[in-house]
Amino acid sequence: MSEAHLVPEIREIRAQIDKMHKGGQLKKAVELCQSALKVDPTNPELHIRLGDLYLEWHLDIHQPKQYIDEAITEYQRALESNLDSPLIYYKLGTAFYHKGELDKAINYFKLCIENDSKMFNAHFMLARTLTKKANYSESISPLEKAIKYGGLKSSRAHYLMYLLLNNKTEKNFRTKIKAGFHFLLFILTLIFDRESKKEFFNKLSYIQFLPLFIRGYYLEKTRNIYRAIDLYSQAIEETPRFLPLYILLGDVYRSIGKVSDAINEYKMALWLDSTSVTAYKSLCSIYEEQSDYDNAIEMYKKLIELNPNDAVYYSNLANLLYLKGKFDAAISAYQTAVTLNPNKKWTSVIAQTLGYIFQESKENFDAAISAYQNASLLNPEDIDTYISLGSAFYDKGDYNNALIVYRTALEIDPNNARIHCNLGYLLWGKGLINEAIKEYELAIKLDPSYDIAYNNLGVIYLDDLGYIQKSIDMFQQAIKHNPNYALAHYNVGRAMAIKGNNIEAARVFQIALDLNSYTNELDDNEIKSRIDNLFD
């Protein structure tokens, strides 16, 4: 059969495909398109048409199978016959967007724009993809071009611009007016924008699930959990590609402790949409609850890939890395969180945490001091920062600067018991015993339940002044307010041993040893050595 005879036949087949598609016979349209390609396997328009059908099939929430790879394959075959087609690049970008491979999507949208700089839908989808990656500032330029070239067909672009402006952390009056203006244009141009109308009515169709959501919520609140599970499971059977159902079912399983079932549902949500932030967050949370830090770390890394400018994700990742003992990686993540600085008070807390790791885990006192000073600049009223900074100077052996920091803190909050206690410890270290006692007594006066102040004052009475009974009284006050204070029990044992009451000393040392297995305040061997020495 000659090509001349094939052309009308292909045209007729295309018409039949369109007719089937409009009639809702998507599967038959796909099969007919496949048959047509057997006759004309290099026809780019047929490959594009089949790719479109696969993509639509993939996005249908009522069918269980994914067809996104098939759509991409057809678009790529079409591209082989026309390497300069902006339309094919656009369709490939859209397919990769729905697959969740956002970097590839961005690349194809840029290739499309290189071949047709005025294709407004490509500019819009580039902006949408950048927004999904949380690159909000980068998305503004393509969005403005989408509005410029789209004219009356830029309803989607106006709405996205409205969202970006409205979600700015710092909005002035002009920004609010501009956001409102774009929202108005979104409404006015909706009727002219075919893609916008399609998306609008598609989202409107989700109202059908509202009764199900209400019923499910009621069943959960009335503790009819298994009926809620049945409800969501049945809904998933009917609409297996509707992602929110998997999240809801996962949440219900999680509420009754069925952790593995919950994880499976969240993973199913990610199978449907690998960019679902809600699913990743749920997995992060459930893995943390199970102390499965390795998987939680992997989930936070995925979230960071999607939202590289979200400081909270870096902070949470750093917390987990610290718990795993990966201090250098934790420091790096904390530093990134501080650099992003979404909020001065929040960032101040992160800087303090960073300082703590430098001080306690790395013993890098200069780095700790720098981090605490940064925290103080971000939030000058936070007393905890001064306490930590003073402690870092003390550990470094820089007692004069530690004293200056504590004095500065007392100017801000003169009745803070913790500062007076730390100042007492510093003065004691400098050999100023009487001044140290005054600070500890003032700390106790300000906070009569301050166990550490009682214990430290008791140590001065015991080791520096030899007031054994007064020291015991202080240690017992510390134990009264904190019965699990292993160090205070240990110090009572020391005092009893000095008094010659070895049996009581041994009893108290044993209590300290038992408590220390939980609190890890002391070296177990030191306590055991004390017990052994009592009866040598």
Coordinates of C-alpha atoms in Angstrom, one line a residue:
M1 CA 0.0 0.0 0.0
S2 CA 1.4 3.4 -1.0
E3 CA 1.9 6.4 1.3
A4 CA -0.7 8.3 -0.7
H5 CA -3.3 5.7 0.3
L6 CA -2.1 5.7 3.9
V7 CA -2.6 9.4 4.6
P8 CA -6.4 9.5 4.3
E9 CA -6.6 6.3 6.3
I10 CA -4.5 7.8 9.1
R11 CA -6.6 11.0 9.1
E12 CA -9.7 8.9 9.5
I13 CA -8.2 7.0 12.4
R14 CA -7.3 10.2 14.1
A15 CA -10.8 11.4 13.8
Q16 CA -12.0 8.1 15.3
I17 CA -9.5 8.5 18.1
D18 CA -10.8 12.0 18.9
K19 CA -14.4 10.8 18.8
M20 CA -13.7 7.9 21.2
H21 CA -11.8 10.3 23.5
K22 CA -14.7 12.7 23.6
G23 CA -17.1 9.9 24.2
G24 CA -15.1 8.8 27.3
Q25 CA -13.8 5.6 25.6
L26 CA -10.2 6.3 26.6
K27 CA -9.0 2.7 26.5
K28 CA -10.4 2.1 23.0
A29 CA -8.8 5.4 21.9
V30 CA -5.4 4.2 23.1
E31 CA -5.8 0.9 21.4
L32 CA -6.8 2.5 18.1
C33 CA -3.9 4.9 18.3
Q34 CA -1.5 2.0 18.9
S35 CA -3.0 0.3 15.8
A36 CA -2.5 3.4 13.8
L37 CA 1.2 3.6 14.8
K38 CA 1.7 0.0 13.6
V39 CA 0.7 1.3 10.2
D40 CA 2.7 4.6 10.5
P41 CA 5.3 4.0 13.2
T42 CA 7.3 7.2 12.7
N43 CA 4.3 9.6 12.7
P44 CA 5.2 12.2 15.4
E45 CA 1.6 13.5 15.7
L46 CA 0.3 10.0 16.4
H47 CA 3.0 9.5 19.1
I48 CA 2.0 12.9 20.6
R49 CA -1.6 11.9 20.6
L50 CA -0.9 8.6 22.2
G51 CA 1.3 10.3 24.8
D52 CA -1.6 12.7 25.6
L53 CA -4.0 9.8 26.0
Y54 CA -1.6 8.0 28.3
L55 CA -1.1 11.1 30.4
E56 CA -4.8 11.7 30.7
W57 CA -5.2 8.0 31.7
H58 CA -2.4 8.3 34.2
L59 CA -4.2 11.3 35.9
D60 CA -7.5 9.6 36.1
I61 CA -8.1 8.9 39.8
H62 CA -10.4 6.0 39.1
Q63 CA -7.8 3.7 37.5
P64 CA -5.1 1.9 39.4
K65 CA -2.2 1.7 37.0
Q66 CA 0.4 4.4 36.3
Y67 CA 0.9 5.3 32.6
I68 CA 3.3 8.2 33.0
D69 CA 6.3 6.3 31.7
E70 CA 4.3 5.3 28.6
A71 CA 3.4 8.9 28.0
I72 CA 7.0 10.0 28.3
T73 CA 8.1 7.2 25.9
E74 CA 5.6 8.3 23.2
Y75 CA 6.7 12.0 23.5
Q76 CA 10.4 10.9 23.2
R77 CA 9.6 8.9 20.1
A78 CA 7.8 12.0 18.6
L79 CA 10.9 14.1 19.5
E80 CA 13.1 11.7 17.4
S81 CA 11.3 12.9 14.3
N82 CA 11.3 16.6 15.3
L83 CA 14.1 17.7 17.6
D84 CA 13.2 21.4 17.4
S85 CA 9.5 21.0 18.4
P86 CA 8.7 23.3 21.4
L87 CA 5.4 21.5 21.8
I88 CA 7.0 18.2 22.4
Y89 CA 9.5 19.7 24.8
Y90 CA 6.6 21.2 26.7
K91 CA 4.7 17.9 26.8
L92 CA 7.8 16.1 28.1
G93 CA 8.2 18.8 30.8
T94 CA 4.6 18.4 31.8
A95 CA 4.9 14.6 31.9
F96 CA 8.1 14.7 34.1
Y97 CA 6.3 17.3 36.3
H98 CA 3.5 14.8 37.0
K99 CA 6.1 12.0 37.5
G100 CA 7.7 14.1 40.2
E101 CA 11.1 14.4 38.4
L102 CA 11.1 18.2 38.7
D103 CA 14.7 18.9 37.6
K104 CA 14.0 17.1 34.3
A105 CA 10.7 19.0 33.9
I106 CA 12.5 22.3 34.4
N107 CA 15.1 21.3 31.8
Y108 CA 12.4 20.5 29.2
F109 CA 10.4 23.6 29.8
K110 CA 13.6 25.7 29.3
L111 CA 14.3 23.8 26.0
C112 CA 10.8 24.6 25.0
I113 CA 11.3 28.3 25.7
E114 CA 14.6 28.3 23.8
N115 CA 12.6 27.2 20.7
D116 CA 9.6 29.3 21.4
S117 CA 10.2 32.2 23.8
K118 CA 6.5 33.2 23.7
M119 CA 4.9 29.9 24.7
F120 CA 3.1 31.2 27.8
N121 CA 2.1 27.7 29.1
A122 CA 5.8 26.7 29.1
H123 CA 6.7 29.8 31.2
F124 CA 3.8 29.1 33.5
M125 CA 4.7 25.4 34.0
L126 CA 8.4 26.4 34.6
A127 CA 7.2 28.8 37.3
R128 CA 4.9 26.2 38.8
T129 CA 7.7 23.6 38.9
L130 CA 10.1 26.1 40.5
T131 CA 7.4 26.9 43.0
K132 CA 7.0 23.2 43.9
K133 CA 10.7 23.1 44.6
A134 CA 10.2 26.1 46.8
N135 CA 12.4 28.3 44.5
Y136 CA 9.9 31.1 44.9
S137 CA 12.1 34.0 43.9
E138 CA 13.2 32.2 40.7
S139 CA 9.6 31.5 39.7
I140 CA 8.6 35.2 39.5
S141 CA 10.4 36.0 36.2
P142 CA 8.8 33.1 34.1
L143 CA 5.5 33.8 35.8
E144 CA 5.6 37.5 34.6
K145 CA 6.4 36.2 31.1
A146 CA 3.5 33.8 31.2
I147 CA 1.2 36.7 32.1
K148 CA 2.8 38.9 29.4
Y149 CA 2.5 36.4 26.6
G150 CA -0.7 34.7 27.7
G151 CA -2.9 37.7 27.8
L152 CA -6.5 36.7 28.5
K153 CA -5.3 33.0 28.7
S154 CA -3.1 33.6 31.7
S155 CA -5.7 32.9 34.5
R156 CA -3.5 30.1 36.0
A157 CA -0.5 32.4 36.0
H158 CA -2.4 35.2 37.8
Y159 CA -3.6 32.8 40.5
L160 CA 0.0 31.4 41.1
M161 CA 1.3 35.0 41.3
Y162 CA -1.5 35.8 43.8
L163 CA -0.4 32.8 46.0
L164 CA 3.3 33.8 45.8
L165 CA 2.6 37.4 46.8
N166 CA 0.1 36.4 49.5
N167 CA 2.4 33.9 51.1
K168 CA 5.3 36.3 51.5
T169 CA 6.5 36.4 55.1
E170 CA 6.8 40.2 55.0
K171 CA 3.9 41.9 53.2
N172 CA 3.5 45.6 52.9
F173 CA 0.4 47.4 51.8
R174 CA 1.5 47.5 48.2
T175 CA 2.2 43.8 48.0
K176 CA -1.3 43.1 49.4
I177 CA -2.9 45.3 46.8
K178 CA -0.9 43.6 44.0
A179 CA -1.9 40.2 45.3
G180 CA -5.6 41.2 45.3
F181 CA -5.2 42.6 41.8
H182 CA -3.8 39.2 40.5
F183 CA -6.6 37.3 42.2
L184 CA -9.2 39.5 40.5
L185 CA -7.5 38.9 37.1
F186 CA -7.5 35.2 37.8
I187 CA -11.3 35.3 38.1
L188 CA -11.9 37.6 35.2
T189 CA -9.7 35.6 32.8
L190 CA -10.8 32.2 33.9
I191 CA -13.3 31.9 31.1
F192 CA -10.7 32.5 28.4
D193 CA -8.1 30.0 29.8
R194 CA -8.9 26.5 28.7
E195 CA -6.2 24.8 30.9
S196 CA -7.3 26.9 33.9
K197 CA -11.0 25.9 33.4
K198 CA -9.9 22.3 33.0
E199 CA -8.0 22.4 36.3
F200 CA -10.7 24.4 38.1
F201 CA -13.5 21.9 37.2
N202 CA -11.2 19.0 37.9
K203 CA -10.7 20.3 41.5
L204 CA -14.4 21.1 41.7
S205 CA -15.1 17.5 41.1
Y206 CA -13.4 16.6 44.3
I207 CA -16.4 18.0 46.2
Q208 CA -17.9 14.5 45.6
F209 CA -15.5 13.3 48.4
L210 CA -16.7 15.9 50.9
P211 CA -19.4 13.6 52.4
L212 CA -16.8 10.8 52.7
F213 CA -14.4 13.1 54.5
I214 CA -17.1 14.3 56.9
R215 CA -18.2 10.7 57.6
G216 CA -14.6 9.6 58.1
Y217 CA -13.9 12.4 60.5
Y218 CA -17.0 11.6 62.5
L219 CA -16.1 7.9 62.7
E220 CA -12.6 8.8 63.9
K221 CA -13.8 11.3 66.5
T222 CA -16.4 8.7 67.9
R223 CA -13.6 6.1 68.0
N224 CA -15.2 3.9 65.3
I225 CA -11.7 3.4 63.9
Y226 CA -12.2 0.2 62.1
R227 CA -15.4 1.5 60.4
A228 CA -13.3 4.5 59.3
I229 CA -10.6 2.1 57.9
D230 CA -13.3 0.2 56.0
L231 CA -14.7 3.5 54.6
Y232 CA -11.3 4.8 53.4
S233 CA -10.3 1.3 52.0
Q234 CA -13.5 1.0 50.0
A235 CA -13.1 4.6 48.6
I236 CA -9.5 3.6 47.6
E237 CA -10.8 0.6 45.7
E238 CA -13.2 2.9 43.8
T239 CA -10.7 5.8 43.2
P240 CA -7.3 4.2 43.6
R241 CA -5.3 7.3 42.4
F242 CA -6.9 9.8 44.8
L243 CA -3.8 10.6 47.0
P244 CA -5.6 12.2 50.1
L245 CA -7.3 8.9 50.8
Y246 CA -4.0 7.1 51.4
I247 CA -2.9 9.9 53.8
L248 CA -6.1 9.6 55.7
L249 CA -6.0 5.8 55.9
G250 CA -2.3 6.0 57.0
D251 CA -3.3 8.5 59.8
V252 CA -6.0 6.2 61.0
Y253 CA -3.7 3.2 61.1
R254 CA -1.1 5.3 63.0
S255 CA -3.7 6.4 65.6
I256 CA -4.2 2.8 66.7
G257 CA -0.6 1.8 66.6
K258 CA -0.6 -0.1 63.3
V259 CA 2.7 1.5 62.3
S260 CA 3.6 -0.8 59.4
D261 CA 0.2 -0.4 57.8
A262 CA 0.5 3.4 58.2
I263 CA 3.9 3.4 56.6
N264 CA 2.6 1.3 53.6
E265 CA -0.2 3.8 53.0
Y266 CA 2.1 6.8 53.1
K267 CA 4.5 5.0 50.7
M268 CA 1.5 4.4 48.4
A269 CA 0.8 8.1 48.4
L270 CA 4.4 8.7 47.4
W271 CA 4.0 6.0 44.6
L272 CA 1.2 8.2 43.3
D273 CA 3.0 11.5 43.8
S274 CA 6.7 11.4 44.6
T275 CA 6.6 15.1 45.5
S276 CA 3.9 14.7 48.2
V277 CA 5.2 16.8 51.1
T278 CA 2.4 15.6 53.4
A279 CA 3.4 12.0 52.8
Y280 CA 7.1 12.7 53.5
K281 CA 6.3 14.6 56.6
S282 CA 4.1 11.8 57.9
L283 CA 6.9 9.3 57.3
C284 CA 9.5 11.5 59.0
S285 CA 7.2 11.8 62.0
I286 CA 6.4 8.1 62.3
Y287 CA 10.0 7.0 61.8
E288 CA 11.1 9.5 64.5
E289 CA 8.5 8.0 66.9
Q290 CA 9.9 4.6 66.2
S291 CA 13.5 5.8 66.7
D292 CA 14.2 4.7 63.1
Y293 CA 16.5 7.6 62.6
D294 CA 18.1 6.3 59.4
N295 CA 14.8 6.2 57.5
A296 CA 13.8 9.5 59.1
I297 CA 17.0 11.1 57.8
E298 CA 16.4 9.8 54.3
M299 CA 12.9 11.3 54.3
Y300 CA 14.2 14.7 55.5
K301 CA 16.7 14.6 52.7
K302 CA 13.9 14.0 50.2
L303 CA 12.0 17.0 51.7
I304 CA 15.1 19.1 51.3
E305 CA 15.4 18.1 47.7
L306 CA 11.8 19.3 47.2
N307 CA 12.2 22.4 49.4
P308 CA 15.9 23.4 49.5
N309 CA 15.1 26.7 51.2
D310 CA 13.2 25.3 54.2
A311 CA 15.3 25.9 57.3
V312 CA 13.0 23.7 59.5
Y313 CA 13.9 20.6 57.4
Y314 CA 17.6 21.3 57.8
S315 CA 17.1 21.8 61.5
N316 CA 15.2 18.6 62.0
L317 CA 17.7 16.7 59.9
A318 CA 20.5 18.1 62.0
N319 CA 18.7 16.9 65.2
L320 CA 18.6 13.4 63.9
L321 CA 22.2 13.4 62.7
Y322 CA 23.2 14.6 66.2
L323 CA 21.3 11.7 67.7
K324 CA 23.2 9.3 65.4
G325 CA 26.5 10.8 66.5
K326 CA 27.2 12.3 63.1
F327 CA 28.3 15.6 64.6
D328 CA 30.0 17.1 61.6
A329 CA 27.0 16.4 59.3
A330 CA 24.7 17.8 62.0
I331 CA 26.8 21.0 62.3
S332 CA 26.6 21.5 58.5
A333 CA 22.8 21.1 58.5
Y334 CA 22.5 23.5 61.5
Q335 CA 24.7 26.1 59.7
T336 CA 22.5 25.9 56.6
A337 CA 19.4 26.4 58.8
V338 CA 21.0 29.5 60.4
T339 CA 22.0 30.8 57.0
L340 CA 18.5 30.5 55.6
N341 CA 17.2 32.4 58.7
P342 CA 13.4 32.4 58.3
N343 CA 12.8 34.1 61.6
K344 CA 15.3 35.8 64.0
K345 CA 14.0 34.2 67.2
W346 CA 13.8 30.7 65.7
T347 CA 17.3 31.1 64.1
S348 CA 18.6 32.2 67.5
V349 CA 17.5 28.9 69.0
I350 CA 19.2 26.9 66.2
A351 CA 22.4 28.9 66.7
Q352 CA 22.3 28.0 70.4
T353 CA 21.9 24.4 69.5
L354 CA 24.8 24.7 67.1
G355 CA 26.9 26.2 69.9
Y356 CA 25.9 23.4 72.2
I357 CA 27.3 20.8 69.8
F358 CA 30.5 22.7 69.3
Q359 CA 30.9 23.0 73.1
E360 CA 29.8 19.6 74.3
S361 CA 30.5 17.2 71.4
K362 CA 33.4 18.8 69.6
E363 CA 35.0 20.8 72.5
N364 CA 35.5 23.6 70.0
F365 CA 34.9 26.4 72.4
D366 CA 35.8 29.3 70.0
A367 CA 33.2 28.0 67.5
A368 CA 30.7 27.6 70.3
I369 CA 31.3 31.1 71.5
S370 CA 30.8 32.4 68.0
A371 CA 27.5 30.5 67.6
Y372 CA 26.2 31.8 70.9
Q373 CA 27.2 35.4 70.1
N374 CA 25.4 35.0 66.8
A375 CA 22.3 33.8 68.7
S376 CA 22.6 36.8 71.0
L377 CA 22.6 39.2 68.1
L378 CA 19.5 37.6 66.7
N379 CA 17.6 37.7 69.9
P380 CA 19.3 40.0 72.5
E381 CA 16.6 39.4 75.1
D382 CA 17.1 35.6 75.3
I383 CA 18.7 34.9 78.7
D384 CA 19.5 31.3 77.8
T385 CA 21.9 32.5 75.2
Y386 CA 23.9 34.5 77.8
I387 CA 24.0 31.5 80.2
S388 CA 25.3 29.3 77.4
L389 CA 27.8 31.9 76.3
G390 CA 29.1 32.3 79.8
S391 CA 29.4 28.6 80.2
A392 CA 31.4 28.4 76.9
F393 CA 33.8 31.1 78.1
Y394 CA 34.1 29.2 81.4
D395 CA 35.0 25.9 79.7
K396 CA 37.6 27.7 77.6
G397 CA 39.1 29.0 80.8
D398 CA 38.3 32.6 80.0
Y399 CA 36.8 33.5 83.4
N400 CA 36.8 37.2 82.9
N401 CA 34.7 37.2 79.8
A402 CA 32.4 34.6 81.5
L403 CA 32.0 37.0 84.4
I404 CA 31.2 39.9 82.0
V405 CA 28.5 37.8 80.2
Y406 CA 26.8 36.8 83.4
R407 CA 26.9 40.4 84.7
T408 CA 25.3 41.5 81.5
A409 CA 22.6 38.9 81.7
L410 CA 21.8 40.0 85.3
E411 CA 21.2 43.5 84.0
I412 CA 18.5 42.1 81.7
D413 CA 17.1 39.7 84.3
P414 CA 18.4 40.3 87.8
N415 CA 16.1 37.7 89.4
N416 CA 17.1 34.8 87.3
A417 CA 18.2 31.9 89.6
R418 CA 20.1 30.1 86.9
I419 CA 22.4 33.1 86.2
H420 CA 23.1 33.5 89.9
C421 CA 23.8 29.7 90.2
N422 CA 26.2 29.8 87.2
L423 CA 27.8 32.9 88.6
G424 CA 28.3 31.1 91.9
Y425 CA 30.0 28.3 90.1
L426 CA 32.3 30.7 88.3
L427 CA 33.2 32.6 91.5
W428 CA 33.9 29.3 93.2
G429 CA 36.2 28.3 90.4
K430 CA 38.1 31.6 90.9
G431 CA 38.5 30.8 94.6
L432 CA 36.1 33.5 95.7
I433 CA 34.3 31.2 98.2
N434 CA 32.2 33.8 100.1
E435 CA 31.0 35.5 97.0
A436 CA 30.1 32.1 95.5
I437 CA 28.1 31.2 98.6
K438 CA 26.1 34.5 98.3
E439 CA 25.2 33.8 94.7
Y440 CA 24.1 30.2 95.5
E441 CA 22.0 31.5 98.5
L442 CA 20.4 34.1 96.2
A443 CA 19.7 31.5 93.6
I444 CA 17.9 29.3 96.2
K445 CA 16.0 32.3 97.5
L446 CA 14.8 33.1 94.0
D447 CA 14.0 29.4 93.3
P448 CA 13.6 27.4 96.5
S449 CA 13.3 24.1 94.4
Y450 CA 16.6 24.7 92.6
D451 CA 18.3 21.3 93.1
I452 CA 21.6 22.2 91.4
A453 CA 22.1 25.3 93.6
Y454 CA 21.6 23.2 96.8
N455 CA 24.0 20.5 95.6
N456 CA 26.7 23.0 94.6
L457 CA 26.4 25.0 97.8
G458 CA 26.7 21.6 99.7
V459 CA 29.9 20.8 97.9
I460 CA 31.4 24.2 99.0
Y461 CA 30.4 23.4 102.6
L462 CA 31.9 19.9 102.4
D463 CA 35.1 20.4 100.4
D464 CA 36.1 24.0 101.1
L465 CA 34.7 24.8 104.6
G466 CA 34.4 21.3 106.2
Y467 CA 30.9 21.9 107.3
I468 CA 29.8 18.3 107.1
Q469 CA 26.3 18.5 108.5
K470 CA 25.5 21.7 106.7
S471 CA 26.6 20.1 103.4
I472 CA 24.4 17.0 104.2
D473 CA 21.4 19.4 104.7
M474 CA 22.0 21.0 101.3
F475 CA 22.4 17.6 99.5
Q476 CA 19.2 16.3 101.1
Q477 CA 17.4 19.5 100.0
A478 CA 18.6 18.8 96.4
I479 CA 17.4 15.2 96.7
K480 CA 14.0 16.4 98.1
H481 CA 13.4 18.5 95.0
N482 CA 15.0 15.9 92.6
P483 CA 14.9 12.4 94.0
N484 CA 16.7 11.1 90.9
Y485 CA 19.7 13.4 91.3
A486 CA 22.5 10.8 91.3
L487 CA 25.2 13.4 92.0
A488 CA 23.5 14.6 95.1
H489 CA 23.2 11.1 96.5
Y490 CA 26.8 10.5 95.7
N491 CA 27.8 13.7 97.6
V492 CA 25.7 12.5 100.6
G493 CA 27.7 9.3 100.5
R494 CA 31.0 11.3 100.5
A495 CA 29.8 13.3 103.5
M496 CA 28.7 10.2 105.4
A497 CA 32.1 8.5 104.7
I498 CA 33.9 11.5 106.2
K499 CA 31.7 11.3 109.3
G500 CA 32.7 7.6 109.5
N501 CA 29.2 6.3 108.9
N502 CA 30.4 3.7 106.3
I503 CA 27.2 1.6 106.3
E504 CA 25.0 4.6 105.5
A505 CA 27.6 5.9 103.0
A506 CA 27.6 2.5 101.2
R507 CA 23.8 2.5 101.1
V508 CA 23.7 6.0 99.6
F509 CA 26.5 5.3 97.1
Q510 CA 24.5 2.2 95.9
I511 CA 21.4 4.5 95.3
A512 CA 23.7 6.8 93.4
L513 CA 25.0 3.9 91.3
D514 CA 21.5 2.7 90.5
L515 CA 20.3 6.1 89.5
N516 CA 23.3 6.8 87.5
S517 CA 22.5 3.9 85.2
Y518 CA 19.6 6.1 83.9
T519 CA 21.0 9.6 84.4
N520 CA 24.7 9.1 83.4
E521 CA 25.8 12.0 85.6
L522 CA 28.9 10.2 86.9
D523 CA 31.5 7.5 86.1
D524 CA 30.2 4.2 87.5
N525 CA 33.7 3.1 88.3
E526 CA 34.2 6.1 90.5
I527 CA 31.1 5.2 92.6
K528 CA 32.2 1.6 92.8
S529 CA 35.6 2.6 93.9
R530 CA 34.1 4.7 96.7
I531 CA 32.1 1.7 97.9
D532 CA 35.1 -0.6 97.8
N533 CA 37.3 1.9 99.7
L534 CA 34.8 2.0 102.6
F535 CA 35.7 -1.4 103.7
D536 CA 39.4 -1.7 102.9

